[in-house]
Amino acid sequence: MGIWLQEEHTRGYVVNWRLHNIIHTETTRYQELAIVDTYEWGKALVLDGVVQTTEKDEFVYHEMIAHVGMMAHPCPRKVLIIGGGDGGVLREVLKHDSVTSVDLVEIDERVIENCRLYLPTIACGFSDNRANIIIEDGLKYVKNIKNRYDVVIVDSSDPVGPAVELFGDKFYRDVYAILHEDGLMVAQAESPLFFGESFAQVFGNMRATFPIAGVYLACVPTYVSGFWAFAVGSKKYHPEQPGKERKPLTGLKYYTPDIHRAAFVLPPFVRDLVR
Ligand code: SAM
């Protein structure tokens, strides 16, 4: 029957992943970490029993959390990523020629080290000389930093363990303070179907903090329910479409300007949640 990883999303909903093998496991300072080789989805990073990213479908999530905000800004140069220890968002942000530096603030260096070793196609951006890796709690970093950013992307794990306070309104105000006067912030906002409260909390924080706030969706097959939401908060630019001065990126597998616009078209049940 082989080896199976059991991912418990709720007490009533468990997903079973058939594995070729378990490549690596360890207990880091912050979480249980595993790298597994799955039958259907390639190699995957698992943190505290939750699948974070898989080789087969990671491009959907990483392109959508990175390019919607990056393309809505006319010329993003300085970018901050909170979390994102697998390197997928970093890889995508670095595809923008306008970017001069990306600070990636990850609390757990063992995530970065293991992803560089076992998930090189996702973690390839760490070797780019524009990438600055900072091992720190994102919550603390945004409080003390004097830098100013054009785009901040919060690619945190779910609101459990070290990521809990990245879903709090204080964190959003601190991010607002380190953005340029025309900056914008994107955060992964969980599943509106399964974690409606966390979703509503993330969007509520954005709307309370920024003059312009929006929600967009993408289907991430290996995340619970596949229905995944992202929230955007912006000081100046409307995020619902790429900036007209931006030339389209080539070689992407999911994001296009039409997908960007369509992602903001919300089904009534999601609109009701954000209302
Ligand atoms: N795409 C995934 C998702 O949507 O669940 C998240 C991927 S990434 C692996 C999440 C990262 O956030 C992890 O590496 C975790 O260590 C990091 N993280 C959690 N809390 C953090 C914090 N307070 N500061 C910085 N990084 C944090």
PDB file of C-alpha atoms and ligand atoms in Angstrom:
ATOM      1  CA  MET A   1       0.000   0.000   0.000  1.00  0.00           C
ATOM      2  CA  GLY A   2       3.028   2.375   0.196  1.00  0.00           C
ATOM      3  CA  ILE A   3       3.528   5.400   2.435  1.00  0.00           C
ATOM      4  CA  TRP A   4       0.781   8.011   2.907  1.00  0.00           C
ATOM      5  CA  LEU A   5       0.888  11.540   4.325  1.00  0.00           C
ATOM      6  CA  GLN A   6      -2.356  12.432   6.058  1.00  0.00           C
ATOM      7  CA  GLU A   7      -3.083  16.182   5.937  1.00  0.00           C
ATOM      8  CA  GLU A   8      -5.857  17.058   8.390  1.00  0.00           C
ATOM      9  CA  HIS A   9      -7.502  20.340   7.347  1.00  0.00           C
ATOM     10  CA  THR A  10     -10.336  20.080   9.833  1.00  0.00           C
ATOM     11  CA  ARG A  11     -11.560  17.301  12.086  1.00  0.00           C
ATOM     12  CA  GLY A  12     -13.941  16.352   9.288  1.00  0.00           C
ATOM     13  CA  TYR A  13     -11.713  16.799   6.237  1.00  0.00           C
ATOM     14  CA  VAL A  14      -8.491  14.919   5.685  1.00  0.00           C
ATOM     15  CA  VAL A  15      -6.473  14.671   2.483  1.00  0.00           C
ATOM     16  CA  ASN A  16      -4.239  11.650   1.903  1.00  0.00           C
ATOM     17  CA  TRP A  17      -1.087  12.033  -0.182  1.00  0.00           C
ATOM     18  CA  ARG A  18       0.560   8.889  -1.509  1.00  0.00           C
ATOM     19  CA  LEU A  19       4.345   9.184  -1.265  1.00  0.00           C
ATOM     20  CA  HIS A  20       7.227   7.584  -3.102  1.00  0.00           C
ATOM     21  CA  ASN A  21       9.249   8.433  -0.012  1.00  0.00           C
ATOM     22  CA  ILE A  22       9.932  10.848   2.803  1.00  0.00           C
ATOM     23  CA  ILE A  23      13.098  12.658   1.774  1.00  0.00           C
ATOM     24  CA  HIS A  24      13.810  14.628   4.962  1.00  0.00           C
ATOM     25  CA  THR A  25      12.201  15.477   8.279  1.00  0.00           C
ATOM     26  CA  GLU A  26      13.344  17.623  11.198  1.00  0.00           C
ATOM     27  CA  THR A  27      12.014  19.666  14.087  1.00  0.00           C
ATOM     28  CA  THR A  28      13.212  23.244  13.645  1.00  0.00           C
ATOM     29  CA  ARG A  29      13.046  25.991  16.315  1.00  0.00           C
ATOM     30  CA  TYR A  30       9.588  26.858  15.016  1.00  0.00           C
ATOM     31  CA  GLN A  31       7.872  23.923  13.365  1.00  0.00           C
ATOM     32  CA  GLU A  32       7.927  20.323  12.134  1.00  0.00           C
ATOM     33  CA  LEU A  33       9.483  20.373   8.665  1.00  0.00           C
ATOM     34  CA  ALA A  34       9.305  17.638   6.009  1.00  0.00           C
ATOM     35  CA  ILE A  35      10.267  17.304   2.369  1.00  0.00           C
ATOM     36  CA  VAL A  36       8.312  14.485   0.722  1.00  0.00           C
ATOM     37  CA  ASP A  37       8.198  13.010  -2.767  1.00  0.00           C
ATOM     38  CA  THR A  38       4.539  12.554  -3.756  1.00  0.00           C
ATOM     39  CA  TYR A  39       3.053  10.309  -6.472  1.00  0.00           C
ATOM     40  CA  GLU A  40       0.966  13.025  -8.093  1.00  0.00           C
ATOM     41  CA  TRP A  41       2.502  16.405  -7.243  1.00  0.00           C
ATOM     42  CA  GLY A  42       6.276  15.974  -7.274  1.00  0.00           C
ATOM     43  CA  LYS A  43       8.328  16.965  -4.250  1.00  0.00           C
ATOM     44  CA  ALA A  44       6.606  19.074  -1.582  1.00  0.00           C
ATOM     45  CA  LEU A  45       7.418  21.123   1.530  1.00  0.00           C
ATOM     46  CA  VAL A  46       5.279  20.279   4.573  1.00  0.00           C
ATOM     47  CA  LEU A  47       5.234  22.436   7.735  1.00  0.00           C
ATOM     48  CA  ASP A  48       3.436  21.222  10.849  1.00  0.00           C
ATOM     49  CA  GLY A  49       1.605  18.672   8.716  1.00  0.00           C
ATOM     50  CA  VAL A  50       0.343  21.265   6.195  1.00  0.00           C
ATOM     51  CA  VAL A  51       1.504  21.088   2.573  1.00  0.00           C
ATOM     52  CA  GLN A  52       3.027  24.488   1.749  1.00  0.00           C
ATOM     53  CA  THR A  53       4.062  24.063  -1.867  1.00  0.00           C
ATOM     54  CA  THR A  54       4.447  21.293  -4.444  1.00  0.00           C
ATOM     55  CA  GLU A  55       6.609  21.170  -7.557  1.00  0.00           C
ATOM     56  CA  LYS A  56       3.626  20.483  -9.787  1.00  0.00           C
ATOM     57  CA  ASP A  57       1.260  23.360  -8.919  1.00  0.00           C
ATOM     58  CA  GLU A  58       3.426  25.928  -7.095  1.00  0.00           C
ATOM     59  CA  PHE A  59       3.542  28.175 -10.191  1.00  0.00           C
ATOM     60  CA  VAL A  60      -0.146  29.101  -9.824  1.00  0.00           C
ATOM     61  CA  TYR A  61       0.164  30.427  -6.294  1.00  0.00           C
ATOM     62  CA  HIS A  62       3.585  32.050  -6.703  1.00  0.00           C
ATOM     63  CA  GLU A  63       2.716  33.824  -9.973  1.00  0.00           C
ATOM     64  CA  MET A  64      -0.583  35.092  -8.585  1.00  0.00           C
ATOM     65  CA  ILE A  65       0.698  36.301  -5.198  1.00  0.00           C
ATOM     66  CA  ALA A  66       3.625  38.069  -6.914  1.00  0.00           C
ATOM     67  CA  HIS A  67       2.511  39.489 -10.282  1.00  0.00           C
ATOM     68  CA  VAL A  68      -0.871  41.010  -9.465  1.00  0.00           C
ATOM     69  CA  GLY A  69       0.671  43.509  -7.032  1.00  0.00           C
ATOM     70  CA  MET A  70       3.912  43.898  -8.971  1.00  0.00           C
ATOM     71  CA  MET A  71       2.079  44.658 -12.242  1.00  0.00           C
ATOM     72  CA  ALA A  72      -0.392  47.022 -10.565  1.00  0.00           C
ATOM     73  CA  HIS A  73       2.578  49.209  -9.551  1.00  0.00           C
ATOM     74  CA  PRO A  74       4.077  51.279 -12.402  1.00  0.00           C
ATOM     75  CA  CYS A  75       7.712  50.672 -11.453  1.00  0.00           C
ATOM     76  CA  PRO A  76       8.365  48.448  -8.409  1.00  0.00           C
ATOM     77  CA  ARG A  77      12.022  48.683  -7.402  1.00  0.00           C
ATOM     78  CA  LYS A  78      12.281  47.790  -3.713  1.00  0.00           C
ATOM     79  CA  VAL A  79      10.258  44.767  -2.601  1.00  0.00           C
ATOM     80  CA  LEU A  80       9.829  43.089   0.779  1.00  0.00           C
ATOM     81  CA  ILE A  81       8.658  39.491   1.156  1.00  0.00           C
ATOM     82  CA  ILE A  82       7.577  38.310   4.601  1.00  0.00           C
ATOM     83  CA  GLY A  83       7.762  34.515   4.901  1.00  0.00           C
ATOM     84  CA  GLY A  84       8.161  32.869   1.529  1.00  0.00           C
ATOM     85  CA  GLY A  85      10.970  30.626   2.755  1.00  0.00           C
ATOM     86  CA  ASP A  86      10.511  28.219  -0.173  1.00  0.00           C
ATOM     87  CA  GLY A  87      11.706  30.963  -2.540  1.00  0.00           C
ATOM     88  CA  GLY A  88       8.799  30.749  -5.007  1.00  0.00           C
ATOM     89  CA  VAL A  89       7.572  34.333  -4.558  1.00  0.00           C
ATOM     90  CA  LEU A  90      11.171  35.599  -4.655  1.00  0.00           C
ATOM     91  CA  ARG A  91      11.750  33.803  -7.974  1.00  0.00           C
ATOM     92  CA  GLU A  92       8.703  35.495  -9.478  1.00  0.00           C
ATOM     93  CA  VAL A  93       9.429  38.995  -8.103  1.00  0.00           C
ATOM     94  CA  LEU A  94      12.936  38.849  -9.600  1.00  0.00           C
ATOM     95  CA  LYS A  95      11.404  38.432 -13.091  1.00  0.00           C
ATOM     96  CA  HIS A  96      10.562  42.164 -13.050  1.00  0.00           C
ATOM     97  CA  ASP A  97      13.440  44.149 -14.620  1.00  0.00           C
ATOM     98  CA  SER A  98      12.518  47.214 -12.548  1.00  0.00           C
ATOM     99  CA  VAL A  99      13.388  45.409  -9.281  1.00  0.00           C
ATOM    100  CA  THR A 100      16.684  46.556  -7.753  1.00  0.00           C
ATOM    101  CA  SER A 101      16.401  44.731  -4.407  1.00  0.00           C
ATOM    102  CA  VAL A 102      14.214  42.162  -2.649  1.00  0.00           C
ATOM    103  CA  ASP A 103      14.421  41.739   1.128  1.00  0.00           C
ATOM    104  CA  LEU A 104      13.060  38.337   2.144  1.00  0.00           C
ATOM    105  CA  VAL A 105      12.339  38.083   5.885  1.00  0.00           C
ATOM    106  CA  GLU A 106      11.883  34.458   6.937  1.00  0.00           C
ATOM    107  CA  ILE A 107      11.754  33.392  10.596  1.00  0.00           C
ATOM    108  CA  ASP A 108      13.073  29.877  10.015  1.00  0.00           C
ATOM    109  CA  GLU A 109      16.334  29.521   8.129  1.00  0.00           C
ATOM    110  CA  ARG A 110      15.870  25.726   8.000  1.00  0.00           C
ATOM    111  CA  VAL A 111      13.000  26.239   5.556  1.00  0.00           C
ATOM    112  CA  ILE A 112      15.292  28.137   3.186  1.00  0.00           C
ATOM    113  CA  GLU A 113      18.169  25.668   3.590  1.00  0.00           C
ATOM    114  CA  ASN A 114      15.971  22.620   2.922  1.00  0.00           C
ATOM    115  CA  CYS A 115      14.182  24.205  -0.029  1.00  0.00           C
ATOM    116  CA  ARG A 116      17.491  25.222  -1.618  1.00  0.00           C
ATOM    117  CA  LEU A 117      18.672  21.622  -1.220  1.00  0.00           C
ATOM    118  CA  TYR A 118      15.541  19.671  -2.188  1.00  0.00           C
ATOM    119  CA  LEU A 119      13.332  22.107  -4.169  1.00  0.00           C
ATOM    120  CA  PRO A 120      15.867  23.938  -6.375  1.00  0.00           C
ATOM    121  CA  THR A 121      13.351  24.848  -9.130  1.00  0.00           C
ATOM    122  CA  ILE A 122      11.329  26.797  -6.532  1.00  0.00           C
ATOM    123  CA  ALA A 123      14.237  28.133  -4.458  1.00  0.00           C
ATOM    124  CA  CYS A 124      16.393  29.263  -7.425  1.00  0.00           C
ATOM    125  CA  GLY A 125      15.924  32.988  -6.639  1.00  0.00           C
ATOM    126  CA  PHE A 126      18.008  32.879  -3.452  1.00  0.00           C
ATOM    127  CA  SER A 127      21.217  33.054  -5.498  1.00  0.00           C
ATOM    128  CA  ASP A 128      20.208  36.271  -7.301  1.00  0.00           C
ATOM    129  CA  ASN A 129      22.436  39.178  -6.185  1.00  0.00           C
ATOM    130  CA  ARG A 130      19.355  41.424  -5.763  1.00  0.00           C
ATOM    131  CA  ALA A 131      18.009  39.089  -3.042  1.00  0.00           C
ATOM    132  CA  ASN A 132      18.792  39.900   0.615  1.00  0.00           C
ATOM    133  CA  ILE A 133      17.815  37.122   3.010  1.00  0.00           C
ATOM    134  CA  ILE A 134      17.012  38.232   6.552  1.00  0.00           C
ATOM    135  CA  ILE A 135      16.339  35.565   9.196  1.00  0.00           C
ATOM    136  CA  GLU A 136      13.939  37.315  11.560  1.00  0.00           C
ATOM    137  CA  ASP A 137      10.334  37.416  12.731  1.00  0.00           C
ATOM    138  CA  GLY A 138       8.482  39.501  10.138  1.00  0.00           C
ATOM    139  CA  LEU A 139       6.452  41.049  12.908  1.00  0.00           C
ATOM    140  CA  LYS A 140       9.587  42.524  14.520  1.00  0.00           C
ATOM    141  CA  TYR A 141      11.247  43.433  11.238  1.00  0.00           C
ATOM    142  CA  VAL A 142       8.482  45.744  10.039  1.00  0.00           C
ATOM    143  CA  LYS A 143       8.443  47.550  13.409  1.00  0.00           C
ATOM    144  CA  ASN A 144      12.103  48.521  13.411  1.00  0.00           C
ATOM    145  CA  ILE A 145      13.102  48.915   9.777  1.00  0.00           C
ATOM    146  CA  LYS A 146      13.645  52.377   8.331  1.00  0.00           C
ATOM    147  CA  ASN A 147      13.628  51.113   4.734  1.00  0.00           C
ATOM    148  CA  ARG A 148      10.868  52.081   2.395  1.00  0.00           C
ATOM    149  CA  TYR A 149       9.324  49.661  -0.053  1.00  0.00           C
ATOM    150  CA  ASP A 150       7.234  49.835  -3.219  1.00  0.00           C
ATOM    151  CA  VAL A 151       5.609  46.409  -2.730  1.00  0.00           C
ATOM    152  CA  VAL A 152       5.316  44.176   0.352  1.00  0.00           C
ATOM    153  CA  ILE A 153       4.171  40.584  -0.125  1.00  0.00           C
ATOM    154  CA  VAL A 154       3.172  38.468   2.879  1.00  0.00           C
ATOM    155  CA  ASP A 155       3.581  34.814   1.990  1.00  0.00           C
ATOM    156  CA  SER A 156       3.111  33.398   5.463  1.00  0.00           C
ATOM    157  CA  SER A 157       1.964  29.995   6.560  1.00  0.00           C
ATOM    158  CA  ASP A 158      -1.569  29.675   7.965  1.00  0.00           C
ATOM    159  CA  PRO A 159      -2.472  31.674  11.084  1.00  0.00           C
ATOM    160  CA  VAL A 160      -1.007  29.094  13.437  1.00  0.00           C
ATOM    161  CA  GLY A 161       2.385  28.879  15.124  1.00  0.00           C
ATOM    162  CA  PRO A 162       4.843  31.662  14.206  1.00  0.00           C
ATOM    163  CA  ALA A 163       2.484  33.194  11.614  1.00  0.00           C
ATOM    164  CA  VAL A 164      -0.437  34.000  13.927  1.00  0.00           C
ATOM    165  CA  GLU A 165       0.368  37.654  14.464  1.00  0.00           C
ATOM    166  CA  LEU A 166       0.985  38.256  10.758  1.00  0.00           C
ATOM    167  CA  PHE A 167      -2.791  38.204  10.535  1.00  0.00           C
ATOM    168  CA  GLY A 168      -3.233  40.986  13.101  1.00  0.00           C
ATOM    169  CA  ASP A 169      -4.165  44.596  12.325  1.00  0.00           C
ATOM    170  CA  LYS A 170      -1.075  46.007  14.114  1.00  0.00           C
ATOM    171  CA  PHE A 171       1.154  44.209  11.599  1.00  0.00           C
ATOM    172  CA  TYR A 172      -0.778  45.764   8.701  1.00  0.00           C
ATOM    173  CA  ARG A 173      -0.303  49.250  10.140  1.00  0.00           C
ATOM    174  CA  ASP A 174       3.400  48.612  10.522  1.00  0.00           C
ATOM    175  CA  VAL A 175       3.611  47.490   6.887  1.00  0.00           C
ATOM    176  CA  TYR A 176       1.694  50.593   5.811  1.00  0.00           C
ATOM    177  CA  ALA A 177       4.330  52.716   7.572  1.00  0.00           C
ATOM    178  CA  ILE A 178       7.251  51.174   5.645  1.00  0.00           C
ATOM    179  CA  LEU A 179       5.624  51.504   2.219  1.00  0.00           C
ATOM    180  CA  HIS A 180       6.418  54.437  -0.112  1.00  0.00           C
ATOM    181  CA  GLU A 181       3.553  56.912  -0.535  1.00  0.00           C
ATOM    182  CA  ASP A 182       2.437  54.970  -3.625  1.00  0.00           C
ATOM    183  CA  GLY A 183       3.238  51.507  -2.260  1.00  0.00           C
ATOM    184  CA  LEU A 184       1.013  48.465  -2.007  1.00  0.00           C
ATOM    185  CA  MET A 185       0.772  45.253   0.030  1.00  0.00           C
ATOM    186  CA  VAL A 186      -0.412  41.767  -0.930  1.00  0.00           C
ATOM    187  CA  ALA A 187      -1.157  38.979   1.567  1.00  0.00           C
ATOM    188  CA  GLN A 188      -2.238  35.396   1.088  1.00  0.00           C
ATOM    189  CA  ALA A 189      -5.717  35.374   2.598  1.00  0.00           C
ATOM    190  CA  GLU A 190      -6.534  31.669   3.019  1.00  0.00           C
ATOM    191  CA  SER A 191      -9.578  29.819   1.679  1.00  0.00           C
ATOM    192  CA  PRO A 192     -12.898  31.694   1.743  1.00  0.00           C
ATOM    193  CA  LEU A 193     -14.591  28.289   1.745  1.00  0.00           C
ATOM    194  CA  PHE A 194     -12.741  26.663   4.618  1.00  0.00           C
ATOM    195  CA  PHE A 195     -11.257  29.483   6.662  1.00  0.00           C
ATOM    196  CA  GLY A 196     -13.821  32.219   6.135  1.00  0.00           C
ATOM    197  CA  GLU A 197     -12.920  33.981   9.384  1.00  0.00           C
ATOM    198  CA  SER A 198      -9.197  34.185   8.586  1.00  0.00           C
ATOM    199  CA  PHE A 199     -10.066  35.337   5.081  1.00  0.00           C
ATOM    200  CA  ALA A 200     -12.430  38.014   6.372  1.00  0.00           C
ATOM    201  CA  GLN A 201      -9.819  39.030   8.994  1.00  0.00           C
ATOM    202  CA  VAL A 202      -7.087  39.549   6.396  1.00  0.00           C
ATOM    203  CA  PHE A 203      -9.343  41.554   4.134  1.00  0.00           C
ATOM    204  CA  GLY A 204     -10.763  43.495   7.080  1.00  0.00           C
ATOM    205  CA  ASN A 205      -7.232  44.472   8.119  1.00  0.00           C
ATOM    206  CA  MET A 206      -6.456  45.634   4.575  1.00  0.00           C
ATOM    207  CA  ARG A 207      -9.603  47.706   4.315  1.00  0.00           C
ATOM    208  CA  ALA A 208      -9.032  49.267   7.746  1.00  0.00           C
ATOM    209  CA  THR A 209      -5.442  50.181   6.885  1.00  0.00           C
ATOM    210  CA  PHE A 210      -5.371  51.196   3.205  1.00  0.00           C
ATOM    211  CA  PRO A 211      -7.440  53.686   1.172  1.00  0.00           C
ATOM    212  CA  ILE A 212      -7.780  51.071  -1.574  1.00  0.00           C
ATOM    213  CA  ALA A 213      -8.362  47.377  -0.782  1.00  0.00           C
ATOM    214  CA  GLY A 214      -9.264  44.422  -2.973  1.00  0.00           C
ATOM    215  CA  VAL A 215      -9.568  40.649  -3.036  1.00  0.00           C
ATOM    216  CA  TYR A 216      -8.715  38.294  -5.833  1.00  0.00           C
ATOM    217  CA  LEU A 217      -8.917  34.530  -6.278  1.00  0.00           C
ATOM    218  CA  ALA A 218      -6.966  31.717  -7.856  1.00  0.00           C
ATOM    219  CA  CYS A 219      -7.396  27.967  -7.922  1.00  0.00           C
ATOM    220  CA  VAL A 220      -4.507  26.311  -6.089  1.00  0.00           C
ATOM    221  CA  PRO A 221      -5.336  22.596  -6.414  1.00  0.00           C
ATOM    222  CA  THR A 222      -3.198  21.389  -3.506  1.00  0.00           C
ATOM    223  CA  TYR A 223      -4.497  23.943  -0.980  1.00  0.00           C
ATOM    224  CA  VAL A 224      -7.563  23.037   1.016  1.00  0.00           C
ATOM    225  CA  SER A 225     -10.644  23.325  -1.277  1.00  0.00           C
ATOM    226  CA  GLY A 226      -8.437  24.700  -4.119  1.00  0.00           C
ATOM    227  CA  PHE A 227     -10.235  28.062  -3.756  1.00  0.00           C
ATOM    228  CA  TRP A 228      -7.562  30.506  -2.592  1.00  0.00           C
ATOM    229  CA  ALA A 229      -7.821  34.211  -1.860  1.00  0.00           C
ATOM    230  CA  PHE A 230      -5.334  37.065  -1.843  1.00  0.00           C
ATOM    231  CA  ALA A 231      -5.895  40.507  -0.360  1.00  0.00           C
ATOM    232  CA  VAL A 232      -4.353  43.739  -1.651  1.00  0.00           C
ATOM    233  CA  GLY A 233      -4.014  47.056   0.127  1.00  0.00           C
ATOM    234  CA  SER A 234      -2.831  50.069  -1.869  1.00  0.00           C
ATOM    235  CA  LYS A 235      -1.960  53.678  -1.037  1.00  0.00           C
ATOM    236  CA  LYS A 236      -2.498  54.947  -4.580  1.00  0.00           C
ATOM    237  CA  TYR A 237      -2.866  52.494  -7.486  1.00  0.00           C
ATOM    238  CA  HIS A 238      -5.967  50.413  -8.167  1.00  0.00           C
ATOM    239  CA  PRO A 239      -4.832  46.765  -8.218  1.00  0.00           C
ATOM    240  CA  GLU A 240      -7.636  45.325 -10.419  1.00  0.00           C
ATOM    241  CA  GLN A 241      -5.527  45.540 -13.570  1.00  0.00           C
ATOM    242  CA  PRO A 242      -1.919  45.847 -14.637  1.00  0.00           C
ATOM    243  CA  GLY A 243      -0.531  49.391 -14.855  1.00  0.00           C
ATOM    244  CA  LYS A 244      -0.994  50.625 -18.440  1.00  0.00           C
ATOM    245  CA  GLU A 245       2.677  51.510 -18.662  1.00  0.00           C
ATOM    246  CA  ARG A 246       3.711  47.951 -17.727  1.00  0.00           C
ATOM    247  CA  LYS A 247       4.825  45.647 -20.530  1.00  0.00           C
ATOM    248  CA  PRO A 248       3.533  42.061 -20.094  1.00  0.00           C
ATOM    249  CA  LEU A 249       5.945  39.490 -18.651  1.00  0.00           C
ATOM    250  CA  THR A 250       6.751  36.541 -20.936  1.00  0.00           C
ATOM    251  CA  GLY A 251       7.313  32.891 -20.076  1.00  0.00           C
ATOM    252  CA  LEU A 252       4.768  32.677 -17.262  1.00  0.00           C
ATOM    253  CA  LYS A 253       2.572  29.581 -16.857  1.00  0.00           C
ATOM    254  CA  TYR A 254      -0.512  31.058 -15.200  1.00  0.00           C
ATOM    255  CA  TYR A 255      -0.551  34.873 -14.854  1.00  0.00           C
ATOM    256  CA  THR A 256      -1.668  37.002 -17.821  1.00  0.00           C
ATOM    257  CA  PRO A 257      -3.204  40.504 -17.859  1.00  0.00           C
ATOM    258  CA  ASP A 258      -6.630  38.901 -18.547  1.00  0.00           C
ATOM    259  CA  ILE A 259      -6.193  36.452 -15.657  1.00  0.00           C
ATOM    260  CA  HIS A 260      -5.244  39.454 -13.503  1.00  0.00           C
ATOM    261  CA  ARG A 261      -8.477  41.265 -14.310  1.00  0.00           C
ATOM    262  CA  ALA A 262     -10.622  38.121 -14.089  1.00  0.00           C
ATOM    263  CA  ALA A 263      -9.203  37.189 -10.668  1.00  0.00           C
ATOM    264  CA  PHE A 264     -10.940  40.220  -9.138  1.00  0.00           C
ATOM    265  CA  VAL A 265     -14.369  39.091 -10.354  1.00  0.00           C
ATOM    266  CA  LEU A 266     -15.776  37.601  -7.163  1.00  0.00           C
ATOM    267  CA  PRO A 267     -18.620  35.090  -6.776  1.00  0.00           C
ATOM    268  CA  PRO A 268     -21.447  36.363  -4.549  1.00  0.00           C
ATOM    269  CA  PHE A 269     -20.513  34.191  -1.561  1.00  0.00           C
ATOM    270  CA  VAL A 270     -17.041  35.783  -1.473  1.00  0.00           C
ATOM    271  CA  ARG A 271     -18.428  39.276  -2.034  1.00  0.00           C
ATOM    272  CA  ASP A 272     -20.764  38.684   0.911  1.00  0.00           C
ATOM    273  CA  LEU A 273     -17.813  37.616   3.095  1.00  0.00           C
ATOM    274  CA  VAL A 274     -15.912  40.829   2.337  1.00  0.00           C
ATOM    275  CA  ARG A 275     -19.008  42.943   2.732  1.00  0.00           C
TER     276      ARG A 275
HETATM  277  N1  SAM B   1       2.493  29.499   0.298  1.00  0.00           N
HETATM  278  C1  SAM B   1       2.370  28.973   1.654  1.00  0.00           C
HETATM  279  C2  SAM B   1       0.969  29.193   2.171  1.00  0.00           C
HETATM  280  O1  SAM B   1       0.211  29.899   1.527  1.00  0.00           O
HETATM  281  O2  SAM B   1       0.657  28.611   3.232  1.00  0.00           O
HETATM  282  C3  SAM B   1       3.390  29.609   2.546  1.00  0.00           C
HETATM  283  C4  SAM B   1       4.747  29.249   2.106  1.00  0.00           C
HETATM  284  S1  SAM B   1       6.121  29.725   3.046  1.00  0.00           S
HETATM  285  C5  SAM B   1       6.803  28.181   3.290  1.00  0.00           C
HETATM  286  C6  SAM B   1       5.503  30.224   4.620  1.00  0.00           C
HETATM  287  C7  SAM B   1       6.666  30.675   5.455  1.00  0.00           C
HETATM  288  O3  SAM B   1       6.277  31.640   6.428  1.00  0.00           O
HETATM  289  C8  SAM B   1       7.338  29.534   6.260  1.00  0.00           C
HETATM  290  O4  SAM B   1       8.626  29.317   5.739  1.00  0.00           O
HETATM  291  C9  SAM B   1       7.372  30.051   7.696  1.00  0.00           C
HETATM  292  O5  SAM B   1       8.553  29.698   8.379  1.00  0.00           O
HETATM  293  C10 SAM B   1       7.265  31.552   7.464  1.00  0.00           C
HETATM  294  N2  SAM B   1       6.799  32.308   8.633  1.00  0.00           N
HETATM  295  C11 SAM B   1       5.803  31.993   9.495  1.00  0.00           C
HETATM  296  N3  SAM B   1       5.680  32.946  10.446  1.00  0.00           N
HETATM  297  C12 SAM B   1       6.621  33.909  10.158  1.00  0.00           C
HETATM  298  C13 SAM B   1       6.990  35.144  10.761  1.00  0.00           C
HETATM  299  N4  SAM B   1       6.344  35.587  11.872  1.00  0.00           N
HETATM  300  N5  SAM B   1       7.990  35.881  10.195  1.00  0.00           N
HETATM  301  C14 SAM B   1       8.626  35.431   9.069  1.00  0.00           C
HETATM  302  N6  SAM B   1       8.341  34.250   8.452  1.00  0.00           N
HETATM  303  C15 SAM B   1       7.341  33.502   8.998  1.00  0.00           C
END
